[in-house]
PDB file of C-alpha atoms in Angstrom:
ATOM      1  CA  GLY G   9      10.570  38.612  93.175  1.00 44.00           C
ATOM      2  CA  LEU G  10      12.439  35.655  91.738  1.00 41.00           C
ATOM      3  CA  ARG G  11      12.371  34.957  87.420  1.00 41.00           C
ATOM      4  CA  THR G  12      12.299  31.934  86.579  1.00 37.00           C
ATOM      5  CA  GLN G  13      13.893  30.811  83.497  1.00 40.00           C
ATOM      6  CA  ARG G  14      13.284  27.904  81.283  1.00 38.00           C
ATOM      7  CA  SER G  15      14.118  26.352  78.363  1.00 39.00           C
ATOM      8  CA  PRO G  16      13.616  26.250  75.236  1.00 41.00           C
ATOM      9  CA  ALA G  17      11.115  23.567  74.370  1.00 43.00           C
ATOM     10  CA  ARG G  18      12.036  20.968  72.093  1.00 47.00           C
ATOM     11  CA  VAL G  19      10.283  19.453  69.182  1.00 52.00           C
ATOM     12  CA  SER G  20       9.442  16.103  68.765  1.00 54.00           C
ATOM     13  CA  VAL G  21       9.592  14.172  65.403  1.00 57.00           C
ATOM     14  CA  SER G  22      10.009  11.146  64.871  1.00 62.00           C
ATOM     15  CA  PHE G  23       9.998   9.372  61.226  1.00 73.00           C
ATOM     16  CA  PHE G  24      10.393   5.592  59.797  1.00 82.00           C
ATOM     17  CA  ASP G  25      13.186   3.240  59.017  1.00 89.00           C
ATOM     18  CA  VAL G  26      13.069   2.381  55.332  1.00 92.00           C
ATOM     19  CA  ILE G  27      14.138  -1.234  53.364  1.00 94.00           C
ATOM     20  CA  PHE G  28      13.894  -0.686  49.421  1.00 95.00           C
ATOM     21  CA  CYS G  29      15.437  -2.550  46.529  1.00 96.00           C
ATOM     22  CA  SER G  30      18.812  -1.381  45.205  1.00 96.00           C
ATOM     23  CA  GLY G  31      18.189   1.009  42.245  1.00 95.00           C
ATOM     24  CA  GLN G  32      14.969   2.128  43.667  1.00 95.00           C
ATOM     25  CA  SER G  33      13.470   6.127  44.165  1.00 95.00           C
ATOM     26  CA  VAL G  34      11.500   5.864  47.771  1.00 94.00           C
ATOM     27  CA  ILE G  35      10.790   8.757  49.815  1.00 93.00           C
ATOM     28  CA  ILE G  36      11.897   9.259  53.353  1.00 92.00           C
ATOM     29  CA  GLY G  37      10.916  11.269  55.967  1.00 86.00           C
ATOM     30  CA  THR G  38       6.820  12.879  56.572  1.00 87.00           C
ATOM     31  CA  ALA G  39       5.037  15.688  55.817  1.00 87.00           C
ATOM     32  CA  THR G  40       6.043  19.245  56.227  1.00 88.00           C
ATOM     33  CA  THR G  41       5.505  20.911  58.411  1.00 87.00           C
ATOM     34  CA  ALA G  42       4.934  24.908  58.604  1.00 89.00           C
ATOM     35  CA  GLY G  43       7.022  26.829  60.300  1.00 89.00           C
ATOM     36  CA  TYR G  44       9.633  24.113  60.012  1.00 92.00           C
ATOM     37  CA  GLY G  45      13.794  23.691  59.411  1.00 93.00           C
ATOM     38  CA  TYR G  46      14.971  20.445  57.963  1.00 95.00           C
ATOM     39  CA  SER G  47      18.504  19.219  57.495  1.00 96.00           C
ATOM     40  CA  TRP G  48      19.068  15.305  56.370  1.00 96.00           C
ATOM     41  CA  SER G  49      22.634  13.966  57.071  1.00 97.00           C
ATOM     42  CA  PRO G  50      24.405  12.748  55.011  1.00 97.00           C
ATOM     43  CA  SER G  51      22.471  13.964  51.984  1.00 96.00           C
ATOM     44  CA  THR G  52      23.796  10.769  49.474  1.00 96.00           C
ATOM     45  CA  GLY G  53      21.184  10.355  47.623  1.00 96.00           C
ATOM     46  CA  LEU G  54      18.342  12.109  48.051  1.00 97.00           C
ATOM     47  CA  SER G  55      16.541  14.821  46.345  1.00 97.00           C
ATOM     48  CA  ASN G  56      17.072  17.916  48.434  1.00 97.00           C
ATOM     49  CA  SER G  57      18.407  17.500  51.894  1.00 96.00           C
ATOM     50  CA  THR G  58      16.719  20.635  52.921  1.00 95.00           C
ATOM     51  CA  ILE G  59      12.511  18.918  52.971  1.00 95.00           C
ATOM     52  CA  SER G  60      10.776  16.849  55.232  1.00 93.00           C
ATOM     53  CA  ASP G  61      10.754  14.574  52.584  1.00 93.00           C
ATOM     54  CA  PRO G  62      13.904  13.590  50.243  1.00 96.00           C
ATOM     55  CA  SER G  63      13.228  10.971  48.315  1.00 95.00           C
ATOM     56  CA  ILE G  64      16.495   8.410  48.515  1.00 96.00           C
ATOM     57  CA  THR G  65      18.145   6.454  45.493  1.00 97.00           C
ATOM     58  CA  LEU G  66      21.172   3.967  46.797  1.00 96.00           C
ATOM     59  CA  ASN G  67      22.691   0.874  44.415  1.00 96.00           C
ATOM     60  CA  ASN G  68      23.760  -1.996  46.620  1.00 95.00           C
ATOM     61  CA  PRO G  69      26.284  -3.684  43.854  1.00 93.00           C
ATOM     62  CA  THR G  70      26.383  -6.817  47.092  1.00 91.00           C
ATOM     63  CA  SER G  71      25.072  -9.300  48.035  1.00 88.00           C
ATOM     64  CA  LEU G  72      24.532  -8.544  51.119  1.00 92.00           C
ATOM     65  CA  ASN G  73      21.643  -5.953  52.830  1.00 94.00           C
ATOM     66  CA  ASP G  74      23.538  -2.894  53.539  1.00 96.00           C
ATOM     67  CA  THR G  75      22.421  -0.298  56.303  1.00 96.00           C
ATOM     68  CA  LEU G  76      22.996   2.926  56.169  1.00 95.00           C
ATOM     69  CA  ASN G  77      21.822   5.756  58.786  1.00 96.00           C
ATOM     70  CA  TYR G  78      20.679   9.288  58.167  1.00 96.00           C
ATOM     71  CA  ILE G  79      19.798  11.692  60.427  1.00 94.00           C
ATOM     72  CA  VAL G  80      17.248  14.517  59.953  1.00 94.00           C
ATOM     73  CA  THR G  81      17.414  17.427  62.531  1.00 93.00           C
ATOM     74  CA  VAL G  82      14.638  19.640  62.620  1.00 93.00           C
ATOM     75  CA  ASN G  83      14.889  23.395  63.529  1.00 93.00           C
ATOM     76  CA  ALA G  84      10.970  25.303  64.384  1.00 89.00           C
ATOM     77  CA  PHE G  85      11.009  28.578  66.540  1.00 87.00           C
ATOM     78  CA  GLY G  86      14.229  28.604  67.611  1.00 87.00           C
ATOM     79  CA  CYS G  87      13.826  24.507  69.580  1.00 91.00           C
ATOM     80  CA  PHE G  88      15.523  21.588  67.024  1.00 90.00           C
ATOM     81  CA  ASP G  89      15.116  17.280  67.487  1.00 90.00           C
ATOM     82  CA  THR G  90      16.748  15.275  65.799  1.00 91.00           C
ATOM     83  CA  ASP G  91      15.994  11.110  64.808  1.00 90.00           C
ATOM     84  CA  THR G  92      18.084   8.711  63.348  1.00 92.00           C
ATOM     85  CA  LEU G  93      16.810   6.992  60.333  1.00 92.00           C
ATOM     86  CA  THR G  94      18.080   3.404  59.281  1.00 94.00           C
ATOM     87  CA  ILE G  95      17.975   3.593  56.299  1.00 95.00           C
ATOM     88  CA  ILE G  96      18.511  -1.017  54.576  1.00 95.00           C
ATOM     89  CA  VAL G  97      19.089  -1.126  50.821  1.00 96.00           C
ATOM     90  CA  MET G  98      18.520  -4.422  49.498  1.00 96.00           C
ATOM     91  CA  PRO G  99      21.002  -6.160  46.694  1.00 95.00           C
ATOM     92  CA  LEU G 100      18.983  -6.748  43.636  1.00 95.00           C
ATOM     93  CA  PRO G 101      19.116 -10.138  42.408  1.00 95.00           C
ATOM     94  CA  ILE G 102      20.846 -11.306  39.523  1.00 93.00           C
ATOM     95  CA  SER G 103      19.975 -12.344  35.748  1.00 95.00           C
ATOM     96  CA  VAL G 104      21.637 -14.600  33.688  1.00 96.00           C
ATOM     97  CA  ALA G 105      19.851 -15.603  30.780  1.00 97.00           C
ATOM     98  CA  GLY G 106      23.043 -16.341  28.810  1.00 96.00           C
ATOM     99  CA  PRO G 107      25.190 -15.361  25.809  1.00 97.00           C
ATOM    100  CA  ASP G 108      23.401 -14.288  22.355  1.00 97.00           C
ATOM    101  CA  ILE G 109      23.449 -17.813  20.751  1.00 95.00           C
ATOM    102  CA  THR G 110      22.831 -18.616  16.306  1.00 94.00           C
ATOM    103  CA  LEU G 111      22.051 -22.482  16.077  1.00 90.00           C
ATOM    104  CA  CYS G 112      21.633 -24.077  12.210  1.00 87.00           C
ATOM    105  CA  GLY G 113      17.814 -26.179  12.069  1.00 82.00           C
ATOM    106  CA  SER G 114      16.879 -27.801  14.964  1.00 85.00           C
ATOM    107  CA  ASP G 115      18.235 -28.033  18.300  1.00 89.00           C
ATOM    108  CA  THR G 116      18.208 -28.304  22.267  1.00 92.00           C
ATOM    109  CA  LEU G 117      19.925 -26.295  24.308  1.00 94.00           C
ATOM    110  CA  THR G 118      19.718 -25.167  28.035  1.00 96.00           C
ATOM    111  CA  ILE G 119      20.081 -21.871  28.961  1.00 97.00           C
ATOM    112  CA  GLY G 120      20.297 -19.328  32.145  1.00 97.00           C
ATOM    113  CA  SER G 121      22.510 -21.113  34.815  1.00 96.00           C
ATOM    114  CA  SER G 122      22.951 -22.516  38.164  1.00 96.00           C
ATOM    115  CA  GLN G 123      20.356 -22.318  41.178  1.00 95.00           C
ATOM    116  CA  VAL G 124      21.052 -19.907  43.538  1.00 94.00           C
ATOM    117  CA  THR G 125      18.685 -20.548  46.828  1.00 93.00           C
ATOM    118  CA  GLY G 126      15.512 -17.990  47.302  1.00 93.00           C
ATOM    119  CA  TYR G 127      16.108 -17.287  44.061  1.00 96.00           C
ATOM    120  CA  ASN G 128      12.767 -17.083  42.633  1.00 97.00           C
ATOM    121  CA  TYR G 129      12.532 -17.390  38.379  1.00 98.00           C
ATOM    122  CA  LEU G 130       9.774 -16.882  35.234  1.00 98.00           C
ATOM    123  CA  TRP G 131      10.759 -17.439  31.952  1.00 98.00           C
ATOM    124  CA  THR G 132       9.105 -15.410  29.042  1.00 98.00           C
ATOM    125  CA  PRO G 133       7.559 -16.253  27.125  1.00 98.00           C
ATOM    126  CA  SER G 134       7.217 -20.323  27.473  1.00 97.00           C
ATOM    127  CA  THR G 135       7.239 -21.132  24.020  1.00 95.00           C
ATOM    128  CA  GLY G 136       9.320 -24.035  23.620  1.00 95.00           C
ATOM    129  CA  LEU G 137      10.529 -24.508  27.179  1.00 97.00           C
ATOM    130  CA  ASN G 138      10.525 -27.263  29.476  1.00 98.00           C
ATOM    131  CA  ASN G 139      10.027 -25.241  32.651  1.00 98.00           C
ATOM    132  CA  VAL G 140       9.942 -21.551  33.365  1.00 98.00           C
ATOM    133  CA  THR G 141      10.229 -21.363  36.646  1.00 98.00           C
ATOM    134  CA  ILE G 142      14.133 -22.768  36.691  1.00 98.00           C
ATOM    135  CA  SER G 143      16.855 -21.055  36.236  1.00 97.00           C
ATOM    136  CA  ASN G 144      18.044 -23.201  33.640  1.00 97.00           C
ATOM    137  CA  PRO G 145      14.844 -24.435  31.635  1.00 98.00           C
ATOM    138  CA  VAL G 146      16.042 -26.610  28.466  1.00 97.00           C
ATOM    139  CA  ALA G 147      14.437 -24.376  24.707  1.00 96.00           C
ATOM    140  CA  THR G 148      13.633 -26.306  22.038  1.00 94.00           C
ATOM    141  CA  VAL G 149      14.074 -24.359  18.947  1.00 92.00           C
ATOM    142  CA  ILE G 150      12.731 -25.460  15.555  1.00 89.00           C
ATOM    143  CA  ASN G 151      13.160 -23.555  12.398  1.00 87.00           C
ATOM    144  CA  ASN G 152      11.886 -25.940   9.221  1.00 83.00           C
ATOM    145  CA  GLY G 153      11.560 -22.934   6.947  1.00 83.00           C
ATOM    146  CA  THR G 154      13.476 -20.760   4.023  1.00 85.00           C
ATOM    147  CA  GLY G 155      15.085 -17.873   6.231  1.00 88.00           C
ATOM    148  CA  ALA G 156      16.519 -17.301   9.545  1.00 91.00           C
ATOM    149  CA  THR G 157      13.830 -16.921  12.867  1.00 92.00           C
ATOM    150  CA  THR G 158      14.746 -15.573  16.027  1.00 94.00           C
ATOM    151  CA  ILE G 159      13.013 -16.068  19.871  1.00 95.00           C
ATOM    152  CA  THR G 160      14.278 -13.878  22.468  1.00 97.00           C
ATOM    153  CA  TYR G 161      13.431 -15.421  26.555  1.00 98.00           C
ATOM    154  CA  THR G 162      13.527 -12.923  29.180  1.00 98.00           C
ATOM    155  CA  VAL G 163      14.440 -14.436  32.451  1.00 98.00           C
ATOM    156  CA  ASN G 164      13.298 -12.249  35.593  1.00 98.00           C
ATOM    157  CA  THR G 165      14.849 -13.438  38.621  1.00 97.00           C
ATOM    158  CA  THR G 166      13.030 -11.925  42.156  1.00 97.00           C
ATOM    159  CA  PHE G 167      14.618 -12.061  45.729  1.00 94.00           C
ATOM    160  CA  ASN G 168      13.177 -10.671  49.049  1.00 91.00           C
ATOM    161  CA  GLY G 169      10.525  -8.827  46.947  1.00 93.00           C
ATOM    162  CA  CYS G 170      13.755  -7.488  44.962  1.00 96.00           C
ATOM    163  CA  SER G 171      14.082  -8.251  41.170  1.00 96.00           C
ATOM    164  CA  SER G 172      16.196  -8.297  37.542  1.00 96.00           C
ATOM    165  CA  SER G 173      15.406  -9.238  34.755  1.00 97.00           C
ATOM    166  CA  ASP G 174      18.163 -10.802  31.279  1.00 98.00           C
ATOM    167  CA  SER G 175      17.864 -12.037  27.761  1.00 98.00           C
ATOM    168  CA  ILE G 176      19.430 -14.456  25.666  1.00 98.00           C
ATOM    169  CA  THR G 177      17.961 -14.155  21.534  1.00 97.00           C
ATOM    170  CA  ILE G 178      18.428 -16.760  19.809  1.00 96.00           C
ATOM    171  CA  THR G 179      18.750 -16.750  15.972  1.00 95.00           C
ATOM    172  CA  VAL G 180      17.681 -19.998  14.191  1.00 93.00           C
ATOM    173  CA  ASN G 181      19.120 -20.592  10.766  1.00 91.00           C
ATOM    174  CA  PRO G 182      17.124 -22.415   8.382  1.00 87.00           C
ATOM    175  CA  GLN G 183      19.473 -26.010   7.945  1.00 77.00           C
ATOM    176  CA  PRO G 184      20.133 -25.980   4.330  1.00 72.00           C
ATOM    177  CA  ILE G 185      19.187 -29.286   1.643  1.00 71.00           C
ATOM    178  CA  VAL G 186      21.529 -30.739  -0.099  1.00 66.00           C
ATOM    179  CA  THR G 187      19.685 -32.006  -3.276  1.00 70.00           C
ATOM    180  CA  ALA G 188      22.714 -35.086  -4.853  1.00 70.00           C
ATOM    181  CA  SER G 189      22.081 -35.370  -8.310  1.00 65.00           C
TER     182      SER G 189
END
């Protein structure tokens, strides 16, 4: 009789594309299936390139999304399959609170930086600020006491779900009192 030769069956795998913010650590892949072996390429940023669900941490120092392709090869009982994941690493917005400053007495000053289209801003605390949701609020600082006071303002900047923060510390020295006699 005739012999029929069968080709080995393929392993069917399906992984999902991932989008995350620069510097974040996320899990890619799927749950492990018993008897399956996994190999990821490239291994850049992966916690382990031979497991089904490694974590990945990548940085994107640019102002544009960074798109990378990772290939996972799955081996099950001598049968292989591959899948390509598209990894998109979104940049972090740039938060600028400004340089620390020392003043005397009471003053009003603008902190922060120029507005960037698409960025959302939130300053804390709100004490002395004219608006906590703009990039460059006006801060009014007052020191009527005899010792220095400080206040630290932090801006949290968000863009496309990614965020960063920066702080400015304002030290306000008391105004000297001059008495002429």
